[in-house]
Each structure stands twice: as structure tokens, then as C-alpha cells.
Short mmCIF file of C-alpha atoms and ligand atoms in Angstrom, two decimals:
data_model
loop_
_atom_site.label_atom_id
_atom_site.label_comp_id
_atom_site.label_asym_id
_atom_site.label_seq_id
_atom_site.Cartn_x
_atom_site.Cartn_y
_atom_site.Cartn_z
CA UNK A 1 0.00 0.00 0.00
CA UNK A 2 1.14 3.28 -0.51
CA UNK A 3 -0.44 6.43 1.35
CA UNK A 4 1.36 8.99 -0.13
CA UNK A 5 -0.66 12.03 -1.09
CA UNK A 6 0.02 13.12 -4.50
CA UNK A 7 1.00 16.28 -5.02
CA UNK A 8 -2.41 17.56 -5.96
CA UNK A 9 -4.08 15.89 -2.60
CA UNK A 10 -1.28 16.92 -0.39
CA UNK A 11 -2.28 20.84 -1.35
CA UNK A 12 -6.07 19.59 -1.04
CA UNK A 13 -4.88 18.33 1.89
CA UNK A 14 -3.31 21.22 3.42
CA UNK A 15 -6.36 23.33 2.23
CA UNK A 16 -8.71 21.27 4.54
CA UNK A 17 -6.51 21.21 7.52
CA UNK A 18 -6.49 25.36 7.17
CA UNK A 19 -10.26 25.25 6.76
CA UNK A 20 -11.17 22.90 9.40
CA UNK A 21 -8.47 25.03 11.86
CA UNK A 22 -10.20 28.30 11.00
CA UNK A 23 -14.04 27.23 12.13
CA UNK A 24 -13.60 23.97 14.54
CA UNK A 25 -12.08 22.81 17.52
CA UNK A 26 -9.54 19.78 18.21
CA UNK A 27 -11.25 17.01 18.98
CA UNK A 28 -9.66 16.25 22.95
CA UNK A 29 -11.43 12.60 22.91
CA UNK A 30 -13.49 12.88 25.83
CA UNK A 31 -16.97 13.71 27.37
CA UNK A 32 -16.18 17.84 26.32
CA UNK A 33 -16.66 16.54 22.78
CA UNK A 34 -20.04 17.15 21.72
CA UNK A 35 -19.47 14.83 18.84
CA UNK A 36 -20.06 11.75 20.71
CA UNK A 37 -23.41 12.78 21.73
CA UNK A 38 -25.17 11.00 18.54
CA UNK A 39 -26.68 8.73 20.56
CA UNK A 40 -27.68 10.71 24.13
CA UNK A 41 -30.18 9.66 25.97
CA UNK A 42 -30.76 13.33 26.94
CA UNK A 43 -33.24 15.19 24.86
CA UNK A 44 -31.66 18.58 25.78
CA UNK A 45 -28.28 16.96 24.64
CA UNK A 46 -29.55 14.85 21.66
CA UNK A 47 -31.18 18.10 20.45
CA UNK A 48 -28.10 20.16 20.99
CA UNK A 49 -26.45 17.45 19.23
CA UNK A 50 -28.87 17.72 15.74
CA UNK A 51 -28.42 21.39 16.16
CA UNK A 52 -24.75 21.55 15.57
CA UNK A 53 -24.68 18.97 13.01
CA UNK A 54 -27.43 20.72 11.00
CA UNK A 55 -24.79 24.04 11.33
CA UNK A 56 -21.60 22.29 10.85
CA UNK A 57 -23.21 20.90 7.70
CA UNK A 58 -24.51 24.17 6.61
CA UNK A 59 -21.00 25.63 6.85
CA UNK A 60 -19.64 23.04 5.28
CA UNK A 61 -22.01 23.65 2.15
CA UNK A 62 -21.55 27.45 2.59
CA UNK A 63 -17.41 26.87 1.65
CA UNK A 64 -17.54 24.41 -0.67
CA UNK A 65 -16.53 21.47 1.56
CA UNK A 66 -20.04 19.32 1.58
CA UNK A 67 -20.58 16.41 -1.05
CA UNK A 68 -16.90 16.58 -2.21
CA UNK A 69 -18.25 14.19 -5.09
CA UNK A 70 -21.05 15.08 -5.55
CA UNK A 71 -21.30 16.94 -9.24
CA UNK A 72 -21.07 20.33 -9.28
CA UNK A 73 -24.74 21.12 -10.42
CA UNK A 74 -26.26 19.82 -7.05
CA UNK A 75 -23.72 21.82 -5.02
CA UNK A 76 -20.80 19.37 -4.82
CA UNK A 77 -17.41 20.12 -5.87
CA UNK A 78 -17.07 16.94 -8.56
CA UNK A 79 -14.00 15.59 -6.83
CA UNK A 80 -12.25 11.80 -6.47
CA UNK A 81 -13.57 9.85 -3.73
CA UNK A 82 -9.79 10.11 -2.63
CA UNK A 83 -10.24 13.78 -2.08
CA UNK A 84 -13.10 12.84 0.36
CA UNK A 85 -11.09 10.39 1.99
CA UNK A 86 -8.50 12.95 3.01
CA UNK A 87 -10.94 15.34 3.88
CA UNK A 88 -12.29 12.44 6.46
CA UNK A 89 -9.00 11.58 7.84
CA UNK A 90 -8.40 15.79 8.38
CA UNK A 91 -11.86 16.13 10.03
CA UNK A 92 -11.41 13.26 12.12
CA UNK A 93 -9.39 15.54 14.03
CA UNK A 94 -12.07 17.99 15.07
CA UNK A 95 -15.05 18.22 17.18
CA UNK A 96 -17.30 17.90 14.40
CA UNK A 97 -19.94 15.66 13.13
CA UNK A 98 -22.97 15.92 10.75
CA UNK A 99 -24.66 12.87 12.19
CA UNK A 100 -28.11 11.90 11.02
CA UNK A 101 -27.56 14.08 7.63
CA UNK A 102 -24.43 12.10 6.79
CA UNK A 103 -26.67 9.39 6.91
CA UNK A 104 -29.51 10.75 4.33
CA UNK A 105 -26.91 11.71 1.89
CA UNK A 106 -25.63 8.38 1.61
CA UNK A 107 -29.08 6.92 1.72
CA UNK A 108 -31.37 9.44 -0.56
CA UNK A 109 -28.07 10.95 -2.29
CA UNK A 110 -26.72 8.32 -4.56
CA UNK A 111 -30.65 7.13 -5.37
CA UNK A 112 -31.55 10.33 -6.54
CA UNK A 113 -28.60 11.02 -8.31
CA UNK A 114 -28.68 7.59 -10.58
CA UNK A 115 -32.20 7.14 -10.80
CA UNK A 116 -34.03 10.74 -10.23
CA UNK A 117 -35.41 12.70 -12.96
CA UNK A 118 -33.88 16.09 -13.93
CA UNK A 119 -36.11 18.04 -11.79
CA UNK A 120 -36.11 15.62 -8.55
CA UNK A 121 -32.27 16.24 -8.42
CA UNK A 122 -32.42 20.00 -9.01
CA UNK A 123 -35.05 20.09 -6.36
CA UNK A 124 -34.45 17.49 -3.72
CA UNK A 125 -30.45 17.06 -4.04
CA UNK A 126 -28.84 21.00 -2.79
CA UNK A 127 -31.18 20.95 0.39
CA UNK A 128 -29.81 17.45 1.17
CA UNK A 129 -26.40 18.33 0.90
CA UNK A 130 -26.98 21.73 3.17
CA UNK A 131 -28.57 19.98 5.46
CA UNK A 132 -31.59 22.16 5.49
CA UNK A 133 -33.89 19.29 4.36
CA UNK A 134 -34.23 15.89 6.62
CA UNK A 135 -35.31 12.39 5.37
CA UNK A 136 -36.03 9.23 6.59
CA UNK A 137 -36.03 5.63 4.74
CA UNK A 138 -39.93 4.55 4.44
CA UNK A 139 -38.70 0.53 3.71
CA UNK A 140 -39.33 -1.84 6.44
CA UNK A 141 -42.53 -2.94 7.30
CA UNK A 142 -44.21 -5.30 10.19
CA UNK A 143 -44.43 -8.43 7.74
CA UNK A 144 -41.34 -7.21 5.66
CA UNK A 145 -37.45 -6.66 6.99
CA UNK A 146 -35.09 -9.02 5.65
CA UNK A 147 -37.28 -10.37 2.90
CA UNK A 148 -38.08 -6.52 2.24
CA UNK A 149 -39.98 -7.49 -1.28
CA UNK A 150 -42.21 -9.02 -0.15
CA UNK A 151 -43.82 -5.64 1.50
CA UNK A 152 -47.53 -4.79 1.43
CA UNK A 153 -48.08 -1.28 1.42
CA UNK A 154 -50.14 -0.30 -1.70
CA UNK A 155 -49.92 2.40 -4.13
CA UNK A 156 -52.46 2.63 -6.22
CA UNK A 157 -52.91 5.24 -9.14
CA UNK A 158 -55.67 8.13 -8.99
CA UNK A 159 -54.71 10.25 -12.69
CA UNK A 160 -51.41 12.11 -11.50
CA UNK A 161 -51.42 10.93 -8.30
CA UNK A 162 -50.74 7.72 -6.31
CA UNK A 163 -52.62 7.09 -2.62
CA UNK A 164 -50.64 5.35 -0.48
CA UNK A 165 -52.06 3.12 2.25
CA UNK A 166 -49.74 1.28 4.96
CA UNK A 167 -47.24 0.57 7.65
CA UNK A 168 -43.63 1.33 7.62
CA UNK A 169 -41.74 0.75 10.96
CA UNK A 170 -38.18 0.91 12.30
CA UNK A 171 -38.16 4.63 10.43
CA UNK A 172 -35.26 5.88 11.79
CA UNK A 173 -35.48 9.97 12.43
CA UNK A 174 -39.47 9.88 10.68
CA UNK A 175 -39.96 12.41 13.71
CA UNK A 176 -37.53 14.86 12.11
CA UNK A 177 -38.14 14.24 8.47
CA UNK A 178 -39.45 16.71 5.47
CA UNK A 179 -38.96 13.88 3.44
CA UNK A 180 -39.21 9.89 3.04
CA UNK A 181 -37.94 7.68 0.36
CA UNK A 182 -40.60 4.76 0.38
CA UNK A 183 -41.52 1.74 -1.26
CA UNK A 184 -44.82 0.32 -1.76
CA UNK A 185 -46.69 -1.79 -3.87
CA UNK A 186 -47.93 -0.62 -7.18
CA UNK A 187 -48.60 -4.17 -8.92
CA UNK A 188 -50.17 -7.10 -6.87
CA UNK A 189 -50.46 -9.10 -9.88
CA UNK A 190 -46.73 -9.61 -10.46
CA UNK A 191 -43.92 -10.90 -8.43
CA UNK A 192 -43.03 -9.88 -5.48
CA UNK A 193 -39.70 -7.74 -6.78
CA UNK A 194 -41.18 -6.82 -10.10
CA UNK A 195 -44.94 -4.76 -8.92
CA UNK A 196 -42.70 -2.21 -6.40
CA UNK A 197 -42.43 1.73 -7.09
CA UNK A 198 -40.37 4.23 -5.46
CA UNK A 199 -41.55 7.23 -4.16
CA UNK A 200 -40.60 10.64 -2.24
CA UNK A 201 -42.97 11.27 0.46
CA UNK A 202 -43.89 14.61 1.70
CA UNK A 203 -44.09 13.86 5.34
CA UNK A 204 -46.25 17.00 6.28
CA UNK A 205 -48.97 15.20 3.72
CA UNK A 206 -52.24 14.25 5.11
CA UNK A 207 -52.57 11.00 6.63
CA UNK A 208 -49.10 10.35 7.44
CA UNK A 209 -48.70 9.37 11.18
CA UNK A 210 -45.51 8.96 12.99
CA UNK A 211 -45.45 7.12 16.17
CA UNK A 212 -42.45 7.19 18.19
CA UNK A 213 -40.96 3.60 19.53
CA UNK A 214 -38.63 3.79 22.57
CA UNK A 215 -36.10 1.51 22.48
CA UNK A 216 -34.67 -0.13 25.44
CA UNK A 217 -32.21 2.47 26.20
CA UNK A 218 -35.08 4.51 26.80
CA UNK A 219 -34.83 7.22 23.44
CA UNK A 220 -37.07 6.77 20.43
CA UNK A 221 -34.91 6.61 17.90
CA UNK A 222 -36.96 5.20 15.33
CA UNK A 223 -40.85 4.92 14.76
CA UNK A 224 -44.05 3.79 13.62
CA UNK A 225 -45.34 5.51 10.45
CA UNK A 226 -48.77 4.83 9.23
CA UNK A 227 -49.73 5.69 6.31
CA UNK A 228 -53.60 6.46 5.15
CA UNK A 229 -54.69 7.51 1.91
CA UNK A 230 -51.22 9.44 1.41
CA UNK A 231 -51.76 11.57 -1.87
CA UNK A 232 -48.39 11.38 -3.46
CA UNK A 233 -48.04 13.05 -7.40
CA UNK A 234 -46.57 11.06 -10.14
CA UNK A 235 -43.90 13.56 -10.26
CA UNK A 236 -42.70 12.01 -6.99
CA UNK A 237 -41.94 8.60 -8.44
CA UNK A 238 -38.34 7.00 -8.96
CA UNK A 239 -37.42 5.56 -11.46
CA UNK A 240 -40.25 3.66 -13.43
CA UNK A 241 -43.06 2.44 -11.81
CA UNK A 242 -43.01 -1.46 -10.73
CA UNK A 243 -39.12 -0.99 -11.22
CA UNK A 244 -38.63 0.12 -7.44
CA UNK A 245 -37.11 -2.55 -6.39
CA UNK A 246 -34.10 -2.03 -8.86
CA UNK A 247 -33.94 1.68 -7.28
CA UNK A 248 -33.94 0.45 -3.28
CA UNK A 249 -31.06 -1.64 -4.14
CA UNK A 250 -28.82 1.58 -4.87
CA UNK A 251 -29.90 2.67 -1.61
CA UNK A 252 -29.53 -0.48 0.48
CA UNK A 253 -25.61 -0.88 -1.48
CA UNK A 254 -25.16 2.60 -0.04
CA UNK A 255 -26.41 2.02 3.11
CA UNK A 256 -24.36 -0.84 4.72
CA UNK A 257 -21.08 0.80 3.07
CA UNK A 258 -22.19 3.60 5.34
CA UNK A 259 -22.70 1.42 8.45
CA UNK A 260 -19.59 -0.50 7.64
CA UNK A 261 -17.43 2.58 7.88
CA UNK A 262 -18.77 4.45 10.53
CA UNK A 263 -16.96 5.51 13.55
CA UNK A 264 -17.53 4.66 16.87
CA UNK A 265 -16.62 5.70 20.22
CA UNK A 266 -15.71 2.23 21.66
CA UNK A 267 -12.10 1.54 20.13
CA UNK A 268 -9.25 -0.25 22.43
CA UNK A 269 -8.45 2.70 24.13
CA UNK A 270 -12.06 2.82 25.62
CA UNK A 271 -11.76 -1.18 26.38
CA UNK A 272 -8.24 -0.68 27.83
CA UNK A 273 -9.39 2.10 30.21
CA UNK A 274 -12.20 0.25 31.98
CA UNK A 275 -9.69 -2.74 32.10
CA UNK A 276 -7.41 -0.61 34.27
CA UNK A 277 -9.97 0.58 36.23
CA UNK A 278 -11.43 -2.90 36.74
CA UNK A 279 -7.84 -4.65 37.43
CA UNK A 280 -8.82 -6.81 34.41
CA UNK A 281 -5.38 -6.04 32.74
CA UNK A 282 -3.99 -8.74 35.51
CA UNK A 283 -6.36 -11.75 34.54
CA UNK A 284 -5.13 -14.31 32.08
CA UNK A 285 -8.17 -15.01 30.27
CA UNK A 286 -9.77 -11.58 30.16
CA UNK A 287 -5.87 -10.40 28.94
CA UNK A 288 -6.42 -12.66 25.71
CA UNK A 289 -9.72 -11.07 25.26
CA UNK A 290 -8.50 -7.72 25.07
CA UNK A 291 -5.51 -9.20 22.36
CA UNK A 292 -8.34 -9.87 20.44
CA UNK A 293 -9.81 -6.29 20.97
CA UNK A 294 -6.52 -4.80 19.54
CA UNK A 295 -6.47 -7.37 16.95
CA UNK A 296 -9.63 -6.49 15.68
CA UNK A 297 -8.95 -3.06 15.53
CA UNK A 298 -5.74 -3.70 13.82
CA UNK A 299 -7.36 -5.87 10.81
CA UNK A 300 -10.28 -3.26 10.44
CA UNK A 301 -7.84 -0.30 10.49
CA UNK A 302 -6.16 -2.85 7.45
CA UNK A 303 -9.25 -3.60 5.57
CA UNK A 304 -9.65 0.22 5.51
CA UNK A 305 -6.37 0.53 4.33
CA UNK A 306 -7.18 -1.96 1.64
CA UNK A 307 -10.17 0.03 0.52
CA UNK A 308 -8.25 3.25 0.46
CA UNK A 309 -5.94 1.48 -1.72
CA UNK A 310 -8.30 0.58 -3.95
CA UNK A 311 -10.59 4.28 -4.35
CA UNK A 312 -6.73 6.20 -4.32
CA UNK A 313 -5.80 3.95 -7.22
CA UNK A 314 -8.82 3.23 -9.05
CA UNK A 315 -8.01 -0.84 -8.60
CA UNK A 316 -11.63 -1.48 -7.55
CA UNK A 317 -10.64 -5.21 -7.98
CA UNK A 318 -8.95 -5.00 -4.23
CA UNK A 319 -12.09 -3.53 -2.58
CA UNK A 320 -13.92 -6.15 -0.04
CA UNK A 321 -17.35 -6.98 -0.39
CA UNK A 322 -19.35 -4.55 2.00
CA UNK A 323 -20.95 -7.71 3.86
CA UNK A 324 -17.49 -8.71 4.85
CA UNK A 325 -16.90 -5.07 6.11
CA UNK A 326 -20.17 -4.99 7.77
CA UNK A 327 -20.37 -7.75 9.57
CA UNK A 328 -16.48 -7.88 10.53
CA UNK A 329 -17.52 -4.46 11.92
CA UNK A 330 -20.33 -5.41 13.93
CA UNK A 331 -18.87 -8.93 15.43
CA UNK A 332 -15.88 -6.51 16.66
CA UNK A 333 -18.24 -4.51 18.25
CA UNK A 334 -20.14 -6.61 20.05
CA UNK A 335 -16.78 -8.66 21.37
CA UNK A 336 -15.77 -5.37 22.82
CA UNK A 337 -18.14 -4.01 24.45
CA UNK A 338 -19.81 -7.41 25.70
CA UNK A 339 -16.17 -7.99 26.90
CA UNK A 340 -16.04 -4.26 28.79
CA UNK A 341 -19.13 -5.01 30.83
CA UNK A 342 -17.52 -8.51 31.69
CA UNK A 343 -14.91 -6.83 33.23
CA UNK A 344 -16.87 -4.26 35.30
CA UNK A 345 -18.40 -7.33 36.68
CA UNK A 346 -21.37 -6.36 39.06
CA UNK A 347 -20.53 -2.98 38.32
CA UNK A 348 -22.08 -4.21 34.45
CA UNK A 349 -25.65 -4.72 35.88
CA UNK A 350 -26.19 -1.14 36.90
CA UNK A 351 -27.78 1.17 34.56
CA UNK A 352 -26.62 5.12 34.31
CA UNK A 353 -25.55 4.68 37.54
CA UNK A 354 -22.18 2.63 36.14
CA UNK A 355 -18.97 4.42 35.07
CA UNK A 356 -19.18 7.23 32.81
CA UNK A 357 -23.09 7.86 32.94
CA UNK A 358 -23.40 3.79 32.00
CA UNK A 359 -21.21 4.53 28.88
CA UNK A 360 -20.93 0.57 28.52
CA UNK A 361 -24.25 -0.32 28.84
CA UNK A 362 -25.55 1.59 26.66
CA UNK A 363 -23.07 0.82 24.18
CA UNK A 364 -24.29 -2.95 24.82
CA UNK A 365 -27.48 -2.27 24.00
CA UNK A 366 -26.90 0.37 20.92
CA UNK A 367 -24.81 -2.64 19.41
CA UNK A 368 -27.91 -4.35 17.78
CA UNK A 369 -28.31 -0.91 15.51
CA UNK A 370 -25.53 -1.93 13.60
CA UNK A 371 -26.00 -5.50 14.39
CA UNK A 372 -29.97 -5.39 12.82
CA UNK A 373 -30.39 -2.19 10.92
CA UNK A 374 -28.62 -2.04 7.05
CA UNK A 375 -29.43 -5.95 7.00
CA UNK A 376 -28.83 -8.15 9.36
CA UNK A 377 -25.42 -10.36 9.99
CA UNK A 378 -27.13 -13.39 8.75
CA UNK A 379 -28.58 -11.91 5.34
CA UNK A 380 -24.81 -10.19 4.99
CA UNK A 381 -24.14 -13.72 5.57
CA UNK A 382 -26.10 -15.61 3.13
CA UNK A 383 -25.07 -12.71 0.56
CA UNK A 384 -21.64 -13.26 1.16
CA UNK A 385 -21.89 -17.50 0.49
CA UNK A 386 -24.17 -16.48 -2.72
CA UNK A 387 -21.93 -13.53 -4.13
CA UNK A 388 -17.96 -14.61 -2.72
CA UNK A 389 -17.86 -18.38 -2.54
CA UNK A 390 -20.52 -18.91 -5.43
CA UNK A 391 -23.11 -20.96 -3.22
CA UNK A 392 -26.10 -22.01 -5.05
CA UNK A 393 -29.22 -19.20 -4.21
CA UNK A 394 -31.41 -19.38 -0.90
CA UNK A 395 -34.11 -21.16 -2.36
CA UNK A 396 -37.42 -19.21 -2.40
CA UNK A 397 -40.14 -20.87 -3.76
CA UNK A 398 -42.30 -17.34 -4.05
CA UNK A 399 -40.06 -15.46 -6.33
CA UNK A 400 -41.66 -15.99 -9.57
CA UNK A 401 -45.39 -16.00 -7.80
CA UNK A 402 -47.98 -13.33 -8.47
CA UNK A 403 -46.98 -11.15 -4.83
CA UNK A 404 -50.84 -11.22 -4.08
CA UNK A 405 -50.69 -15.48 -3.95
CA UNK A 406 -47.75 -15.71 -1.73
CA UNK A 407 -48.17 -16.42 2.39
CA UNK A 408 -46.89 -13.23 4.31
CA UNK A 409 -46.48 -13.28 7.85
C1 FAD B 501 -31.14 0.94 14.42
C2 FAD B 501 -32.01 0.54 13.27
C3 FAD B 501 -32.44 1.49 12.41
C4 FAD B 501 -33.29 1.15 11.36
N1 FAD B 501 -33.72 2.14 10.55
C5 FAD B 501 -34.56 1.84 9.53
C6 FAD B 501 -35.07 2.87 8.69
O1 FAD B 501 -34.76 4.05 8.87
N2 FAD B 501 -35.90 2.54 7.72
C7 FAD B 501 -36.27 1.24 7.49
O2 FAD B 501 -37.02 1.02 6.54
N3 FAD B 501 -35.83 0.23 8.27
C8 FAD B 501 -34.99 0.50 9.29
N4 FAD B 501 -34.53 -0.51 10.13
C9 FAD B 501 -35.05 -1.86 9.93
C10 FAD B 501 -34.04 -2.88 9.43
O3 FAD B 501 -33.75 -2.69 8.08
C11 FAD B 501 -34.65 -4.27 9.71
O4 FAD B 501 -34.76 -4.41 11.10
C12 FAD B 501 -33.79 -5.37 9.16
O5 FAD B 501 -33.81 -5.38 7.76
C13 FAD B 501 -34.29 -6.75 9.66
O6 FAD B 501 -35.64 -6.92 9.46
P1 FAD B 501 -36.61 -7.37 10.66
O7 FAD B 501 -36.33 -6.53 11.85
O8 FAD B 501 -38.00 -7.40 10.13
O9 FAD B 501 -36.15 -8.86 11.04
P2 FAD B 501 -36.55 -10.21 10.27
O10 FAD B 501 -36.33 -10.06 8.81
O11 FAD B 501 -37.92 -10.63 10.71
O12 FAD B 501 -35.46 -11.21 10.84
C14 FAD B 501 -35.61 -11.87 12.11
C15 FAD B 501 -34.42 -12.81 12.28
O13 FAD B 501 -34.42 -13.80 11.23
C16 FAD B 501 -33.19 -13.80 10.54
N5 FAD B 501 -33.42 -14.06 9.10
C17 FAD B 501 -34.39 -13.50 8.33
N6 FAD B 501 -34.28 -13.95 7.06
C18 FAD B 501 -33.22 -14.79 7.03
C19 FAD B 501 -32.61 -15.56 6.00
N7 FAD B 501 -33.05 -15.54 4.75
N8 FAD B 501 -31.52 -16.31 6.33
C20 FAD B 501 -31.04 -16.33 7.62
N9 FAD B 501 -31.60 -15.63 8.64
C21 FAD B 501 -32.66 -14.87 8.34
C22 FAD B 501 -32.62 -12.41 10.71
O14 FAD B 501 -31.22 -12.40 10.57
C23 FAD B 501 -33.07 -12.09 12.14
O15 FAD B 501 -32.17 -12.64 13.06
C24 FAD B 501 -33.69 -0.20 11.18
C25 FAD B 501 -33.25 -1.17 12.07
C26 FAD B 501 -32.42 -0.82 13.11
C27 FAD B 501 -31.96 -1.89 14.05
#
């Protein structure tokens, strides 16, 4: 691998560091960070949190530094994905994050971008990048997560418009959103991947509901949205109708690369810390575990090297599959932070009342986010025997069936 920055990225380079100096602080890697706040169980905090990330975006849009590669007519600057690579590893060293926004560009972004007409880019794509717009991902639905095709919510046409009837759930940030990206069913009669559209929801519309579902750490994070008689226009479709399914794949591909290389706040230094405080640094067995912490971190710090390699060079070829990344990610999370309560022993049972405000515990319980949401470890799984080691396909005896004769739990 080589990391040297030509000598075009080294200026880019040196241009970031000089912008990033100029409007952000160091980032000192504790609790006076307000980056690490994304997930607070604190509503003043968590809404301090969206605050700043909705201004650090917006200032990052106002100079030119937002959707580094993105094209230049939706307000990106039409640079390499290598140029946004160093602009991450610069930024890494502030207190800054854009949070939940980073997370609708990469969803609604790329979607609109491939698949969006003309006037659905020009319209939708400059607020997303500014962060002035919000969105949410209108997919999942009570009988339909992993096997997301075979979802039920209908769309049926009225002249230019579509009314949308249904149930979406596990919407994260619906409570925030302008916006949803949704799929529902616009063809009964044909199988369940071929009768989908794709749609952009106006979430101030009549008859959308959003019903907040608190999750065991005790924040809603994500909702209920119902949806009844939703009057969406025709101009609001993606793609070609009954072709949504072709569309959500661009976002779900975008998705778990996102998941897959975001950052967390529970590296080895985190791990080593509470094994300090615990005495667990003297224990044999609990010493191999934290080996394997480090180890971890080492071969994902590797895998991003490999990846680097690959955008910085254009040798795609040496890029792993993002259900390798993914779930590589997530088993390293859970190992370490499972292993961190371990160590605190009795101290692990205790809610906020633990070390740090219950810092570990509610790591513990955040870890099924990644674990669940993006796909779940055993659909990376199966994707990873049926794409990388050529196993024959899940069988699924509904795939060629009219949608509206298959069983549905
Ligand atoms: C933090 C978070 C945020 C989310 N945000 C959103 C959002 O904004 N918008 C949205 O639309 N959705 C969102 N989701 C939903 C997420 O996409 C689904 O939870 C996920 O796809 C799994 O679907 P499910 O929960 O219905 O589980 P199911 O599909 O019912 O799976 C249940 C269990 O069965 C296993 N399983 C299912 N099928 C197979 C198979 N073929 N082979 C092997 N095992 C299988 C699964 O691995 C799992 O363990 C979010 C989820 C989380 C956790």
C-alpha cells in the first residue's frame, strides 16, 4: 500500500486542515466533545447534538466542503472519492460531526442522483447536501425486513397521483423528516420484486402518522409511520413504476457501506481504560480477550487501508465486499463491548448509575443498531456464500409468484 498524497491531494490536503483550523475545535477525545453525543439519551443533549450537526453541515455547504463528489450542479465540488477520503482523515481531528444528515446523503443521495429525474435532483439534491432538508427511509414494514420485497403497502394510481395506504416501521429519524424515500406496492399481480415503485414522500402530507418507539435504552430513535390515503403526485416517483425494487437496491448498497465505515466511540483505548480501572489487565483469560480487541482493531484499520488502496488507485478489484466489512464491523463490536461489561463485573448490571453515565451499557445495547439495521449479519451472511464463494441461491419458492398469492407473515 502506498499512502502517499500526491502532489495535488497533499495541497487539497493542506487546504482542509487550514479550513477545518479556522471554524472547529480539536477534537480532545473525551466527554467535552459534543461529537459523541449521537446517541444521548438526553433530549436537551440529543437536540443540541442535531443542532450543531445541521450548522456544521450548513457551513460546510456554505465553503464548498459538503458532497466533495457530488457533481457540481447539485452543489458538490465533482472531486475523487480520494479527495473525500483525506478530507475524512483531516476532520477526524475535530469536534465535528454531521450525524443523522451524513446518513440521508448516503441513503437518498446516490438514489436520486442515478435514478431521479432532472427536476427531482435540481429540487431534492442542494437541500440534502446543506442539510436544510431531513429524510427518513420509508422501507421496512411489520411483515417485511429481511425479505423486504415481499412488502404490502399499496400504491395505487388516482390520474397524476398515487394514494398510499400502509405501515412502515423501524423509520429511523421519521420524527424529524421533510422527506421519506418509500416503497410500496404498485402491482399485486406480479412478483413480489417486479410490482414495487419508489416514491418521495412529503411527510407534512395528510394522513401520514408517525409514532415514536422507545427503544430499550429509553430514546425513540426510530418509529411507527402509518400511512392512510397518502396523496403522493406522479412527479414524486423513482425511477419507473413497478421498477422500485431495482432503485432500493442503490440505496440499500449505499447504506451498509455507510454502516460498515462508521466511527464509533468504543475503540481499544475505551476497552483498555475500563480494564485498568477494573484490574482486568492482571487476569489471564480476560488479557487474551483484550488481544483480540486490539487485533480487531488492527485488521479493520487494514481492511480500511485496503479500501483506500483501492478508491486512491482506481483498482476497484482490491475492494472487499461490504458484507465482509459490515459484519467484521459489527462482530468486533459486540466482542468489545460485551467484553467491557464482563470486566466491570457487578458494576455491568447497573444502569446510568455505572462508570461514565453507563457509557458501557448503553453501548451494549446500541450494538444491535448496527447489528440489525442495514441488513442483518445473517442476510450479509447468506449474501456473502451467494456472491464470494458462489453458493447455489437461498431457495425461495415465491419469487416468480404473483406477490398477491404468496403467504406473508
Ligand atoms: C437501528 C435501526 C435502524 C433502522 N432504521 C430503519 C429505517 O430508517 N428505515 C427502514 O425502513 N428500516 C430500518 N430498520 C429496519 C431494518 O432494516 C430491519 O430491522 C432489518 O432489515 C431486519 O428486518 P426485521 O427486523 O423485520 O427482522 P426479520 O427479517 O424478521 O429477521 C428476524 C431474524 O431472522 C433472521 N433471518 C431472516 N431472514 C433470514 C434468511 N433468509 N436467512 C437467515 N436468517 C434470516 C434475521 O437475521 C433475524 O435474526 C432499522 C433497524 C435498526 C436496528
Amino acid at each position: 500500500m502506498d499512502f502517499e498524497d500526491t502532489p495535488e491531494l497533499a495541497e487539497f490536503r493542506a487546504e482542509a486542515a487550514a479550513f477545518l483550523a479556522a471554524h472547529a475545535e480539536p477534537r480532545r477525545g473525551d466527554d467535552r466533545d459534543w461529537s459523541r453525543n449521537a446517541a444521548s439519551t438526553d433530549p436537551e443533549v440529543a437536540e443540541d447534538f442535531r443542532r450543531r450537526c445541521v450548522e456544521w453541515q450548513g457551513l460546510l455547504y456554505e465553503h464548498g466542503w459538503a458532497g466533495l463528489t457530488w457533481p457540481r450542479e447539485f452543489g458538490g465540488r465533482g472531486l475523487t472519492p480520494a479527495h473525500q477520503i483525506v478530507f475524512n482523515q483531516e476532520m477526524a481531528r475535530f469536534d465535528v460531526a454531521s450525524g443523522f444528515i451524513t446518513a440521508a446523503q448516503a441513503l437518498v443521495g446516490p438514489t436520486i442522483m442515478q435514478h431521479g429525474t432532472d427536476e427531482q435532483r435540481a429540487r431534492y439534491l442542494p437541500p440534502l447536501l446543506s442539510g436544510q432538508e431531513a429524510w427518513c427511509q420509508l422501507f421496512s414494514e411489520p411483515g417485511a425486513g429481511s425479505d423486504l420485497a415481499s412488502l404490502a403497502t399499496r400504491a395505487v394510481r388516482d390520474g397524476d397521483e398515487w394514494v398510499i395506504d400502509g405501515q412502515k416501521v423501524w423509520t429511523s429519524s421519521a420524527q424529524h423528516a421533510d422527506f421519506g424515500i418509500l416503497i410500496a406496492r404498485s402491482d399485486p399481480d406480479a412478483p413480489k420484486h417486479k410490482g414495487i415503485t419508489y416514491f418521495i414522500v412529503d411527510m407534512a402530507a395528510e394522513g401520514v402518522e408517525v409514532r415514536p418507539l422507545v427503544q430499550a435504552q429509553g430514546v425513540a430513535h426510530f418509529n411507527e409511520v402509518f400511512l392512510s390515503g397518502v396523496r403522493v403526485p406522479q412527479a414524486n416517483v423513482v425511477g419507473e413504476v413497478g421498477e422500485g425494487w431495482r432503485v432500493a437496491r442503490t440505496t440499500m448498497r449505499s447504506e451498509s457501506q455507510m454502516i460498515s465505515g462508521a466511527s464509533q466511540s468504543t475503540g481499544f483505548d475505551a476497552v483498555i481504560a475500563t480494564a485498568r480501572r477494573t484490574g482486568a489487565t492482571r487476569d489471564p483469560i480476560l488479557r487474551q480477550e483484550l488481544a483480540r480487541v486490539y487485533t480487531n482493531e488492527a485488521v479493520l484499520r487494514w481492511m480500511g487501508w485496503r479500501t483506500q488502496t483501492a478508491v486512491m488507485t482506481g483498482r476497484y478489484e482490491l475492494a472487499l465486499h461490504g458484507s465482509l466489512l459490515k459484519n467484521f464491523f459489527t462482530r468486533a463490536l459486540s466482542h468489545r463491548v460485551e467484553l467491557a461489561l464482563d470486566m466491570e463485573g457487578a458494576e455491568g448490571t447497573l444502569g446510568s448509575d455505572a462508570e461514565g453515565d453507563g457509557f458501557w451499557q448503553y453501548q451494549c445495547l446500541n450494538q444491535f443498531a448496527s447489528r440489525i439495521g442495514g441488513g442483518t449479519e445473517e442476510v450479509h451472511r447468506n449474501n456473502l456464500g451467494e456472491q464470494v464463494l458462489g453458493l447455489p441461491r437461498e431457495p425461495d419458492d415465491t419469487r416468480e409468484l404473483p406477490w398477491k398469492e404468496t403467504r406473508r407473515s
